[in-house]
């Protein structure tokens, strides 16, 4: 599947989740490690499963088709019969869900089927945090659990869409550029909470800092520093809406050197202060 086609299909999934997400019922979730399984279909409703392998490799037999799965593979699957799998050493996150309205299940199955024509195309590192957020929220069973998991699921597919967009701007002859962009984006995602400098990032991908800056700007429309700031503010907004941490703690947890600088940048980007943003979140 070409990147442009994958890009289109990911947008289709995102649009569907935005319009019909309130009809989703999240079921089981967790991490599966080095174990085979043979699970009969447990519901008369169509069920869907999204899986992400964080290490190793294995195989999944589903609906008469065997899917070979390797590290960093993400699959969106429809389960209409038994699910079988195992073999090898692996760690795999999974999330199962269904729809209250049968017609929506049929529509989402179309998205799922089109996206899974060549699922090995979705192979990206650094997605673990999305699955952890969904799993922890699922087992906590607090108020607004469904809404929180849906937000994380939408965030996951938006992340896939944006990173696919980065690679779509380059031809197959620029696979090296694609890889360095993935490496930089993954590094920023995993290390945004620490002090970062262009010299260290350029050393990671073995490129001249000025050359790296130019390539990154061409691909994303932002400088590395602009992207990093937006990433940090996005993480801060999540903490403001989901925790009772102090503004100072959130500033430090998201990589800002002090509270004053954090508040200034937050207001520049969001138009309101972190405190005002926190107060605007409905209490659960």
PDB file of C-alpha atoms in Angstrom:
ATOM      1  CA  UNK A   1       0.000   0.000   0.000  1.00  0.00           C
ATOM      2  CA  UNK A   2       1.367   3.380  -0.927  1.00  0.00           C
ATOM      3  CA  UNK A   3       1.818   5.963   1.803  1.00  0.00           C
ATOM      4  CA  UNK A   4      -0.764   8.253   0.202  1.00  0.00           C
ATOM      5  CA  UNK A   5      -3.357   5.475   0.314  1.00  0.00           C
ATOM      6  CA  UNK A   6      -2.516   4.605   3.913  1.00  0.00           C
ATOM      7  CA  UNK A   7      -2.735   8.303   4.764  1.00  0.00           C
ATOM      8  CA  UNK A   8      -6.245   8.461   3.278  1.00  0.00           C
ATOM      9  CA  UNK A   9      -7.399   5.369   5.148  1.00  0.00           C
ATOM     10  CA  UNK A  10      -6.061   6.601   8.485  1.00  0.00           C
ATOM     11  CA  UNK A  11      -7.992   9.844   7.976  1.00  0.00           C
ATOM     12  CA  UNK A  12     -11.095   7.742   7.333  1.00  0.00           C
ATOM     13  CA  UNK A  13     -10.632   5.954  10.677  1.00  0.00           C
ATOM     14  CA  UNK A  14     -10.043   9.255  12.528  1.00  0.00           C
ATOM     15  CA  UNK A  15     -13.161  10.845  11.014  1.00  0.00           C
ATOM     16  CA  UNK A  16     -15.208   7.785  11.946  1.00  0.00           C
ATOM     17  CA  UNK A  17     -13.998   7.818  15.561  1.00  0.00           C
ATOM     18  CA  UNK A  18     -14.714  11.551  15.846  1.00  0.00           C
ATOM     19  CA  UNK A  19     -18.284  11.186  14.566  1.00  0.00           C
ATOM     20  CA  UNK A  20     -19.278   7.841  16.119  1.00  0.00           C
ATOM     21  CA  UNK A  21     -16.906   7.325  19.044  1.00  0.00           C
ATOM     22  CA  UNK A  22     -19.688   7.725  21.611  1.00  0.00           C
ATOM     23  CA  UNK A  23     -21.138   4.396  20.423  1.00  0.00           C
ATOM     24  CA  UNK A  24     -17.949   2.459  21.169  1.00  0.00           C
ATOM     25  CA  UNK A  25     -17.836   0.102  24.155  1.00  0.00           C
ATOM     26  CA  UNK A  26     -14.321  -0.712  25.276  1.00  0.00           C
ATOM     27  CA  UNK A  27     -13.938  -4.283  26.486  1.00  0.00           C
ATOM     28  CA  UNK A  28     -10.694  -5.983  27.489  1.00  0.00           C
ATOM     29  CA  UNK A  29      -7.171  -4.601  27.288  1.00  0.00           C
ATOM     30  CA  UNK A  30      -3.708  -5.482  28.502  1.00  0.00           C
ATOM     31  CA  UNK A  31      -0.329  -6.895  27.580  1.00  0.00           C
ATOM     32  CA  UNK A  32       0.236 -10.465  26.355  1.00  0.00           C
ATOM     33  CA  UNK A  33       3.680 -11.999  26.883  1.00  0.00           C
ATOM     34  CA  UNK A  34       5.115 -15.220  25.379  1.00  0.00           C
ATOM     35  CA  UNK A  35       1.837 -17.140  25.561  1.00  0.00           C
ATOM     36  CA  UNK A  36      -0.288 -18.914  23.003  1.00  0.00           C
ATOM     37  CA  UNK A  37      -4.043 -18.361  23.022  1.00  0.00           C
ATOM     38  CA  UNK A  38      -7.181 -19.876  21.541  1.00  0.00           C
ATOM     39  CA  UNK A  39     -10.114 -17.595  22.303  1.00  0.00           C
ATOM     40  CA  UNK A  40     -13.639 -18.376  21.067  1.00  0.00           C
ATOM     41  CA  UNK A  41     -15.813 -15.504  19.903  1.00  0.00           C
ATOM     42  CA  UNK A  42     -17.380 -14.180  23.094  1.00  0.00           C
ATOM     43  CA  UNK A  43     -20.174 -11.965  21.767  1.00  0.00           C
ATOM     44  CA  UNK A  44     -22.792 -11.965  19.052  1.00  0.00           C
ATOM     45  CA  UNK A  45     -21.768  -8.380  18.262  1.00  0.00           C
ATOM     46  CA  UNK A  46     -18.894  -7.758  15.851  1.00  0.00           C
ATOM     47  CA  UNK A  47     -15.756  -7.047  17.851  1.00  0.00           C
ATOM     48  CA  UNK A  48     -12.579  -5.235  16.889  1.00  0.00           C
ATOM     49  CA  UNK A  49      -9.064  -5.523  18.224  1.00  0.00           C
ATOM     50  CA  UNK A  50      -6.093  -3.222  17.902  1.00  0.00           C
ATOM     51  CA  UNK A  51      -2.736  -4.778  18.727  1.00  0.00           C
ATOM     52  CA  UNK A  52       0.807  -3.437  18.953  1.00  0.00           C
ATOM     53  CA  UNK A  53       3.897  -5.620  19.312  1.00  0.00           C
ATOM     54  CA  UNK A  54       6.565  -3.939  21.439  1.00  0.00           C
ATOM     55  CA  UNK A  55       9.139  -6.736  21.163  1.00  0.00           C
ATOM     56  CA  UNK A  56       9.766 -10.051  19.444  1.00  0.00           C
ATOM     57  CA  UNK A  57       7.540 -11.637  16.835  1.00  0.00           C
ATOM     58  CA  UNK A  58       4.549 -13.980  16.686  1.00  0.00           C
ATOM     59  CA  UNK A  59       1.613 -14.971  14.481  1.00  0.00           C
ATOM     60  CA  UNK A  60      -2.140 -14.489  14.799  1.00  0.00           C
ATOM     61  CA  UNK A  61      -4.735 -16.741  13.146  1.00  0.00           C
ATOM     62  CA  UNK A  62      -7.971 -14.827  12.741  1.00  0.00           C
ATOM     63  CA  UNK A  63     -10.980 -15.323  10.456  1.00  0.00           C
ATOM     64  CA  UNK A  64      -9.086 -17.877   8.384  1.00  0.00           C
ATOM     65  CA  UNK A  65      -6.067 -15.621   7.846  1.00  0.00           C
ATOM     66  CA  UNK A  66      -2.633 -15.873   9.455  1.00  0.00           C
ATOM     67  CA  UNK A  67      -1.021 -12.523  10.292  1.00  0.00           C
ATOM     68  CA  UNK A  68       2.731 -12.495  10.894  1.00  0.00           C
ATOM     69  CA  UNK A  69       3.468  -9.799  13.464  1.00  0.00           C
ATOM     70  CA  UNK A  70       6.872  -8.325  14.282  1.00  0.00           C
ATOM     71  CA  UNK A  71       8.201  -5.641  16.622  1.00  0.00           C
ATOM     72  CA  UNK A  72       6.514  -2.220  16.231  1.00  0.00           C
ATOM     73  CA  UNK A  73       3.718  -3.635  14.026  1.00  0.00           C
ATOM     74  CA  UNK A  74       0.252  -2.209  14.634  1.00  0.00           C
ATOM     75  CA  UNK A  75      -2.815  -4.098  13.380  1.00  0.00           C
ATOM     76  CA  UNK A  76      -6.489  -3.128  13.437  1.00  0.00           C
ATOM     77  CA  UNK A  77      -8.516  -6.337  13.165  1.00  0.00           C
ATOM     78  CA  UNK A  78     -12.154  -7.414  13.035  1.00  0.00           C
ATOM     79  CA  UNK A  79     -12.908 -10.552  15.055  1.00  0.00           C
ATOM     80  CA  UNK A  80     -15.787 -12.616  13.672  1.00  0.00           C
ATOM     81  CA  UNK A  81     -14.640 -16.017  14.927  1.00  0.00           C
ATOM     82  CA  UNK A  82     -12.010 -17.673  17.076  1.00  0.00           C
ATOM     83  CA  UNK A  83      -8.762 -15.824  17.695  1.00  0.00           C
ATOM     84  CA  UNK A  84      -5.655 -17.997  17.905  1.00  0.00           C
ATOM     85  CA  UNK A  85      -2.015 -17.092  18.233  1.00  0.00           C
ATOM     86  CA  UNK A  86       1.307 -17.592  19.864  1.00  0.00           C
ATOM     87  CA  UNK A  87       4.710 -18.986  19.210  1.00  0.00           C
ATOM     88  CA  UNK A  88       7.972 -17.175  19.756  1.00  0.00           C
ATOM     89  CA  UNK A  89       8.984 -14.627  22.350  1.00  0.00           C
ATOM     90  CA  UNK A  90       6.988 -11.407  22.248  1.00  0.00           C
ATOM     91  CA  UNK A  91       5.251  -8.654  24.201  1.00  0.00           C
ATOM     92  CA  UNK A  92       2.008  -7.348  22.757  1.00  0.00           C
ATOM     93  CA  UNK A  93      -0.475  -4.676  23.821  1.00  0.00           C
ATOM     94  CA  UNK A  94      -4.108  -5.195  22.871  1.00  0.00           C
ATOM     95  CA  UNK A  95      -7.426  -3.346  23.135  1.00  0.00           C
ATOM     96  CA  UNK A  96     -10.811  -4.913  22.280  1.00  0.00           C
ATOM     97  CA  UNK A  97     -13.950  -2.904  21.573  1.00  0.00           C
ATOM     98  CA  UNK A  98     -17.363  -3.100  19.925  1.00  0.00           C
ATOM     99  CA  UNK A  99     -20.165  -0.764  18.822  1.00  0.00           C
ATOM    100  CA  UNK A 100     -23.636  -0.422  20.324  1.00  0.00           C
ATOM    101  CA  UNK A 101     -25.180   0.114  16.880  1.00  0.00           C
ATOM    102  CA  UNK A 102     -24.798  -2.794  14.385  1.00  0.00           C
ATOM    103  CA  UNK A 103     -24.787  -0.473  11.372  1.00  0.00           C
ATOM    104  CA  UNK A 104     -21.747   1.345  12.786  1.00  0.00           C
ATOM    105  CA  UNK A 105     -19.959  -1.979  13.198  1.00  0.00           C
ATOM    106  CA  UNK A 106     -20.512  -2.655   9.499  1.00  0.00           C
ATOM    107  CA  UNK A 107     -19.182   0.781   8.558  1.00  0.00           C
ATOM    108  CA  UNK A 108     -16.135   0.482  10.788  1.00  0.00           C
ATOM    109  CA  UNK A 109     -15.476  -2.996   9.412  1.00  0.00           C
ATOM    110  CA  UNK A 110     -15.072  -1.346   6.010  1.00  0.00           C
ATOM    111  CA  UNK A 111     -12.439   1.023   7.438  1.00  0.00           C
ATOM    112  CA  UNK A 112     -10.774  -1.863   9.229  1.00  0.00           C
ATOM    113  CA  UNK A 113     -10.701  -4.066   6.134  1.00  0.00           C
ATOM    114  CA  UNK A 114      -9.252  -1.362   3.909  1.00  0.00           C
ATOM    115  CA  UNK A 115      -6.616  -0.439   6.474  1.00  0.00           C
ATOM    116  CA  UNK A 116      -5.578  -4.080   6.952  1.00  0.00           C
ATOM    117  CA  UNK A 117      -5.035  -4.943   3.284  1.00  0.00           C
ATOM    118  CA  UNK A 118      -1.324  -4.627   3.937  1.00  0.00           C
ATOM    119  CA  UNK A 119      -1.038  -4.041   7.693  1.00  0.00           C
ATOM    120  CA  UNK A 120       2.717  -4.410   7.846  1.00  0.00           C
ATOM    121  CA  UNK A 121       2.849  -0.868   6.422  1.00  0.00           C
ATOM    122  CA  UNK A 122       2.078   0.422   9.911  1.00  0.00           C
ATOM    123  CA  UNK A 123       5.359  -0.243  11.675  1.00  0.00           C
ATOM    124  CA  UNK A 124       6.296   2.552  14.052  1.00  0.00           C
ATOM    125  CA  UNK A 125       8.240   2.716  17.287  1.00  0.00           C
ATOM    126  CA  UNK A 126       7.210   4.805  20.267  1.00  0.00           C
ATOM    127  CA  UNK A 127       3.478   4.035  20.484  1.00  0.00           C
ATOM    128  CA  UNK A 128       3.587   2.248  23.847  1.00  0.00           C
ATOM    129  CA  UNK A 129       2.369   5.231  25.871  1.00  0.00           C
ATOM    130  CA  UNK A 130      -0.972   5.330  24.030  1.00  0.00           C
ATOM    131  CA  UNK A 131      -1.699   1.699  24.856  1.00  0.00           C
ATOM    132  CA  UNK A 132      -0.625   2.125  28.461  1.00  0.00           C
ATOM    133  CA  UNK A 133      -2.955   5.112  28.851  1.00  0.00           C
ATOM    134  CA  UNK A 134      -5.870   3.150  27.385  1.00  0.00           C
ATOM    135  CA  UNK A 135      -5.168   0.074  29.501  1.00  0.00           C
ATOM    136  CA  UNK A 136      -4.739   1.935  32.793  1.00  0.00           C
ATOM    137  CA  UNK A 137      -7.917   3.898  32.150  1.00  0.00           C
ATOM    138  CA  UNK A 138      -9.781   0.712  31.244  1.00  0.00           C
ATOM    139  CA  UNK A 139      -8.893  -1.114  34.451  1.00  0.00           C
ATOM    140  CA  UNK A 140      -9.372   1.917  36.715  1.00  0.00           C
ATOM    141  CA  UNK A 141     -13.126   2.040  35.967  1.00  0.00           C
ATOM    142  CA  UNK A 142     -13.431   5.667  36.992  1.00  0.00           C
ATOM    143  CA  UNK A 143     -16.028   8.130  35.764  1.00  0.00           C
ATOM    144  CA  UNK A 144     -15.669   9.102  32.092  1.00  0.00           C
ATOM    145  CA  UNK A 145     -13.572   5.982  31.471  1.00  0.00           C
ATOM    146  CA  UNK A 146     -15.032   5.467  27.987  1.00  0.00           C
ATOM    147  CA  UNK A 147     -14.398   9.087  27.014  1.00  0.00           C
ATOM    148  CA  UNK A 148     -10.783   9.003  28.225  1.00  0.00           C
ATOM    149  CA  UNK A 149     -10.000   5.791  26.338  1.00  0.00           C
ATOM    150  CA  UNK A 150     -11.624   7.195  23.205  1.00  0.00           C
ATOM    151  CA  UNK A 151      -9.452  10.317  23.465  1.00  0.00           C
ATOM    152  CA  UNK A 152      -6.319   8.164  23.702  1.00  0.00           C
ATOM    153  CA  UNK A 153      -7.454   6.023  20.756  1.00  0.00           C
ATOM    154  CA  UNK A 154      -8.058   9.136  18.655  1.00  0.00           C
ATOM    155  CA  UNK A 155      -4.657  10.499  19.703  1.00  0.00           C
ATOM    156  CA  UNK A 156      -3.057   7.231  18.583  1.00  0.00           C
ATOM    157  CA  UNK A 157      -4.546   7.380  15.092  1.00  0.00           C
ATOM    158  CA  UNK A 158      -3.781  11.085  14.751  1.00  0.00           C
ATOM    159  CA  UNK A 159      -0.156  10.273  15.627  1.00  0.00           C
ATOM    160  CA  UNK A 160      -0.125   7.560  12.937  1.00  0.00           C
ATOM    161  CA  UNK A 161      -1.675   9.952  10.434  1.00  0.00           C
ATOM    162  CA  UNK A 162       0.844  12.720  11.072  1.00  0.00           C
ATOM    163  CA  UNK A 163       3.843  10.430  10.929  1.00  0.00           C
ATOM    164  CA  UNK A 164       2.518   8.873   7.748  1.00  0.00           C
ATOM    165  CA  UNK A 165       2.179  12.409   6.354  1.00  0.00           C
ATOM    166  CA  UNK A 166       5.852  13.028   7.063  1.00  0.00           C
ATOM    167  CA  UNK A 167       6.895   9.984   5.044  1.00  0.00           C
ATOM    168  CA  UNK A 168       4.377  10.701   2.263  1.00  0.00           C
ATOM    169  CA  UNK A 169       6.245  13.873   1.378  1.00  0.00           C
ATOM    170  CA  UNK A 170       9.251  11.843   0.323  1.00  0.00           C
ATOM    171  CA  UNK A 171       9.627   9.348  -2.509  1.00  0.00           C
ATOM    172  CA  UNK A 172      10.960   5.821  -2.122  1.00  0.00           C
ATOM    173  CA  UNK A 173      14.359   7.165  -3.080  1.00  0.00           C
ATOM    174  CA  UNK A 174      14.403   9.157   0.147  1.00  0.00           C
ATOM    175  CA  UNK A 175      13.962   6.230   2.552  1.00  0.00           C
ATOM    176  CA  UNK A 176      17.017   7.432   4.474  1.00  0.00           C
ATOM    177  CA  UNK A 177      15.315  10.772   5.104  1.00  0.00           C
ATOM    178  CA  UNK A 178      12.148   8.996   6.208  1.00  0.00           C
ATOM    179  CA  UNK A 179      14.113   6.945   8.699  1.00  0.00           C
ATOM    180  CA  UNK A 180      15.905   9.923  10.207  1.00  0.00           C
ATOM    181  CA  UNK A 181      12.576  11.739  10.611  1.00  0.00           C
ATOM    182  CA  UNK A 182      11.063   8.742  12.367  1.00  0.00           C
ATOM    183  CA  UNK A 183      14.152   8.536  14.585  1.00  0.00           C
ATOM    184  CA  UNK A 184      13.951  12.220  15.518  1.00  0.00           C
ATOM    185  CA  UNK A 185      10.191  12.137  16.161  1.00  0.00           C
ATOM    186  CA  UNK A 186      10.527   9.001  18.281  1.00  0.00           C
ATOM    187  CA  UNK A 187      13.409  10.535  20.229  1.00  0.00           C
ATOM    188  CA  UNK A 188      11.445  13.718  20.954  1.00  0.00           C
ATOM    189  CA  UNK A 189       8.388  11.704  22.001  1.00  0.00           C
ATOM    190  CA  UNK A 190      10.425   9.653  24.462  1.00  0.00           C
ATOM    191  CA  UNK A 191      12.614  12.480  25.816  1.00  0.00           C
ATOM    192  CA  UNK A 192      10.549  15.690  25.716  1.00  0.00           C
ATOM    193  CA  UNK A 193      10.673  15.905  29.527  1.00  0.00           C
ATOM    194  CA  UNK A 194      14.464  16.327  29.530  1.00  0.00           C
ATOM    195  CA  UNK A 195      16.663  19.261  28.431  1.00  0.00           C
ATOM    196  CA  UNK A 196      17.328  18.739  24.716  1.00  0.00           C
ATOM    197  CA  UNK A 197      19.652  20.511  22.312  1.00  0.00           C
ATOM    198  CA  UNK A 198      20.014  20.397  18.552  1.00  0.00           C
ATOM    199  CA  UNK A 199      23.588  19.110  18.791  1.00  0.00           C
ATOM    200  CA  UNK A 200      22.508  15.991  20.689  1.00  0.00           C
ATOM    201  CA  UNK A 201      19.587  15.326  18.344  1.00  0.00           C
ATOM    202  CA  UNK A 202      21.735  15.744  15.238  1.00  0.00           C
ATOM    203  CA  UNK A 203      24.287  13.373  16.739  1.00  0.00           C
ATOM    204  CA  UNK A 204      21.560  10.760  17.134  1.00  0.00           C
ATOM    205  CA  UNK A 205      20.939  10.679  13.375  1.00  0.00           C
ATOM    206  CA  UNK A 206      24.536  11.520  12.375  1.00  0.00           C
ATOM    207  CA  UNK A 207      23.663  14.700  10.492  1.00  0.00           C
ATOM    208  CA  UNK A 208      25.013  18.225  10.564  1.00  0.00           C
ATOM    209  CA  UNK A 209      22.771  20.320  12.878  1.00  0.00           C
ATOM    210  CA  UNK A 210      22.020  22.943  10.217  1.00  0.00           C
ATOM    211  CA  UNK A 211      21.260  20.271   7.608  1.00  0.00           C
ATOM    212  CA  UNK A 212      19.020  18.415  10.061  1.00  0.00           C
ATOM    213  CA  UNK A 213      17.147  21.640  10.866  1.00  0.00           C
ATOM    214  CA  UNK A 214      16.506  22.325   7.189  1.00  0.00           C
ATOM    215  CA  UNK A 215      15.268  18.797   6.452  1.00  0.00           C
ATOM    216  CA  UNK A 216      13.017  18.773   9.509  1.00  0.00           C
ATOM    217  CA  UNK A 217      11.486  22.151   8.592  1.00  0.00           C
ATOM    218  CA  UNK A 218      10.884  20.999   5.011  1.00  0.00           C
ATOM    219  CA  UNK A 219       9.104  17.858   6.224  1.00  0.00           C
ATOM    220  CA  UNK A 220       7.030  19.235   9.107  1.00  0.00           C
ATOM    221  CA  UNK A 221       6.708  22.973   8.516  1.00  0.00           C
ATOM    222  CA  UNK A 222       8.184  23.582  11.975  1.00  0.00           C
ATOM    223  CA  UNK A 223      11.645  23.908  13.397  1.00  0.00           C
ATOM    224  CA  UNK A 224      12.681  21.196  15.843  1.00  0.00           C
ATOM    225  CA  UNK A 225      12.343  23.675  18.704  1.00  0.00           C
ATOM    226  CA  UNK A 226       8.849  24.734  17.596  1.00  0.00           C
ATOM    227  CA  UNK A 227       7.775  21.098  17.320  1.00  0.00           C
ATOM    228  CA  UNK A 228       9.248  20.283  20.734  1.00  0.00           C
ATOM    229  CA  UNK A 229       7.454  23.208  22.386  1.00  0.00           C
ATOM    230  CA  UNK A 230       4.120  22.162  20.890  1.00  0.00           C
ATOM    231  CA  UNK A 231       4.748  18.579  21.975  1.00  0.00           C
ATOM    232  CA  UNK A 232       5.477  19.696  25.540  1.00  0.00           C
ATOM    233  CA  UNK A 233       2.411  21.941  25.690  1.00  0.00           C
ATOM    234  CA  UNK A 234       0.263  19.064  24.433  1.00  0.00           C
ATOM    235  CA  UNK A 235       1.594  16.815  27.192  1.00  0.00           C
ATOM    236  CA  UNK A 236       1.026  19.591  29.735  1.00  0.00           C
ATOM    237  CA  UNK A 237      -2.610  19.951  28.658  1.00  0.00           C
ATOM    238  CA  UNK A 238      -3.120  16.243  29.273  1.00  0.00           C
ATOM    239  CA  UNK A 239      -1.683  16.557  32.778  1.00  0.00           C
ATOM    240  CA  UNK A 240      -3.802  19.635  33.484  1.00  0.00           C
ATOM    241  CA  UNK A 241      -6.961  17.781  32.477  1.00  0.00           C
ATOM    242  CA  UNK A 242      -6.187  14.418  34.088  1.00  0.00           C
ATOM    243  CA  UNK A 243      -4.201  15.157  37.271  1.00  0.00           C
ATOM    244  CA  UNK A 244      -4.151  17.477  40.263  1.00  0.00           C
ATOM    245  CA  UNK A 245      -0.440  18.247  39.868  1.00  0.00           C
ATOM    246  CA  UNK A 246       0.657  21.804  40.550  1.00  0.00           C
ATOM    247  CA  UNK A 247       1.507  24.125  37.657  1.00  0.00           C
ATOM    248  CA  UNK A 248       5.160  24.069  38.742  1.00  0.00           C
ATOM    249  CA  UNK A 249       5.270  20.267  38.784  1.00  0.00           C
ATOM    250  CA  UNK A 250       3.631  20.054  35.359  1.00  0.00           C
ATOM    251  CA  UNK A 251       6.119  22.575  33.964  1.00  0.00           C
ATOM    252  CA  UNK A 252       9.054  20.502  35.193  1.00  0.00           C
ATOM    253  CA  UNK A 253       7.474  17.180  34.147  1.00  0.00           C
ATOM    254  CA  UNK A 254       7.090  18.408  30.567  1.00  0.00           C
ATOM    255  CA  UNK A 255      10.600  19.740  30.099  1.00  0.00           C
ATOM    256  CA  UNK A 256      10.278  23.437  30.940  1.00  0.00           C
ATOM    257  CA  UNK A 257      13.057  24.927  33.038  1.00  0.00           C
ATOM    258  CA  UNK A 258      10.735  26.966  35.256  1.00  0.00           C
ATOM    259  CA  UNK A 259       7.073  27.754  35.859  1.00  0.00           C
ATOM    260  CA  UNK A 260       7.244  31.337  34.581  1.00  0.00           C
ATOM    261  CA  UNK A 261       8.592  30.315  31.178  1.00  0.00           C
ATOM    262  CA  UNK A 262       6.023  27.509  30.941  1.00  0.00           C
ATOM    263  CA  UNK A 263       3.119  29.873  31.672  1.00  0.00           C
ATOM    264  CA  UNK A 264       4.378  32.407  29.122  1.00  0.00           C
ATOM    265  CA  UNK A 265       4.709  29.807  26.338  1.00  0.00           C
ATOM    266  CA  UNK A 266       1.377  28.180  27.231  1.00  0.00           C
ATOM    267  CA  UNK A 267      -0.488  31.486  26.941  1.00  0.00           C
ATOM    268  CA  UNK A 268       1.242  32.321  23.653  1.00  0.00           C
ATOM    269  CA  UNK A 269       0.047  29.050  22.104  1.00  0.00           C
ATOM    270  CA  UNK A 270      -3.312  28.522  23.824  1.00  0.00           C
ATOM    271  CA  UNK A 271      -4.471  32.092  24.475  1.00  0.00           C
ATOM    272  CA  UNK A 272      -5.095  31.398  28.169  1.00  0.00           C
ATOM    273  CA  UNK A 273      -2.917  30.560  31.166  1.00  0.00           C
ATOM    274  CA  UNK A 274      -2.429  26.983  32.419  1.00  0.00           C
ATOM    275  CA  UNK A 275      -4.533  27.822  35.473  1.00  0.00           C
ATOM    276  CA  UNK A 276      -7.382  29.101  33.304  1.00  0.00           C
ATOM    277  CA  UNK A 277      -7.117  26.011  31.114  1.00  0.00           C
ATOM    278  CA  UNK A 278      -7.285  23.728  34.151  1.00  0.00           C
ATOM    279  CA  UNK A 279     -10.370  25.525  35.455  1.00  0.00           C
ATOM    280  CA  UNK A 280     -12.072  25.145  32.067  1.00  0.00           C
ATOM    281  CA  UNK A 281     -11.956  21.334  32.316  1.00  0.00           C
ATOM    282  CA  UNK A 282     -15.285  19.961  33.623  1.00  0.00           C
ATOM    283  CA  UNK A 283     -14.789  18.137  36.914  1.00  0.00           C
ATOM    284  CA  UNK A 284     -15.572  14.447  36.884  1.00  0.00           C
TER     285      UNK A 284
END
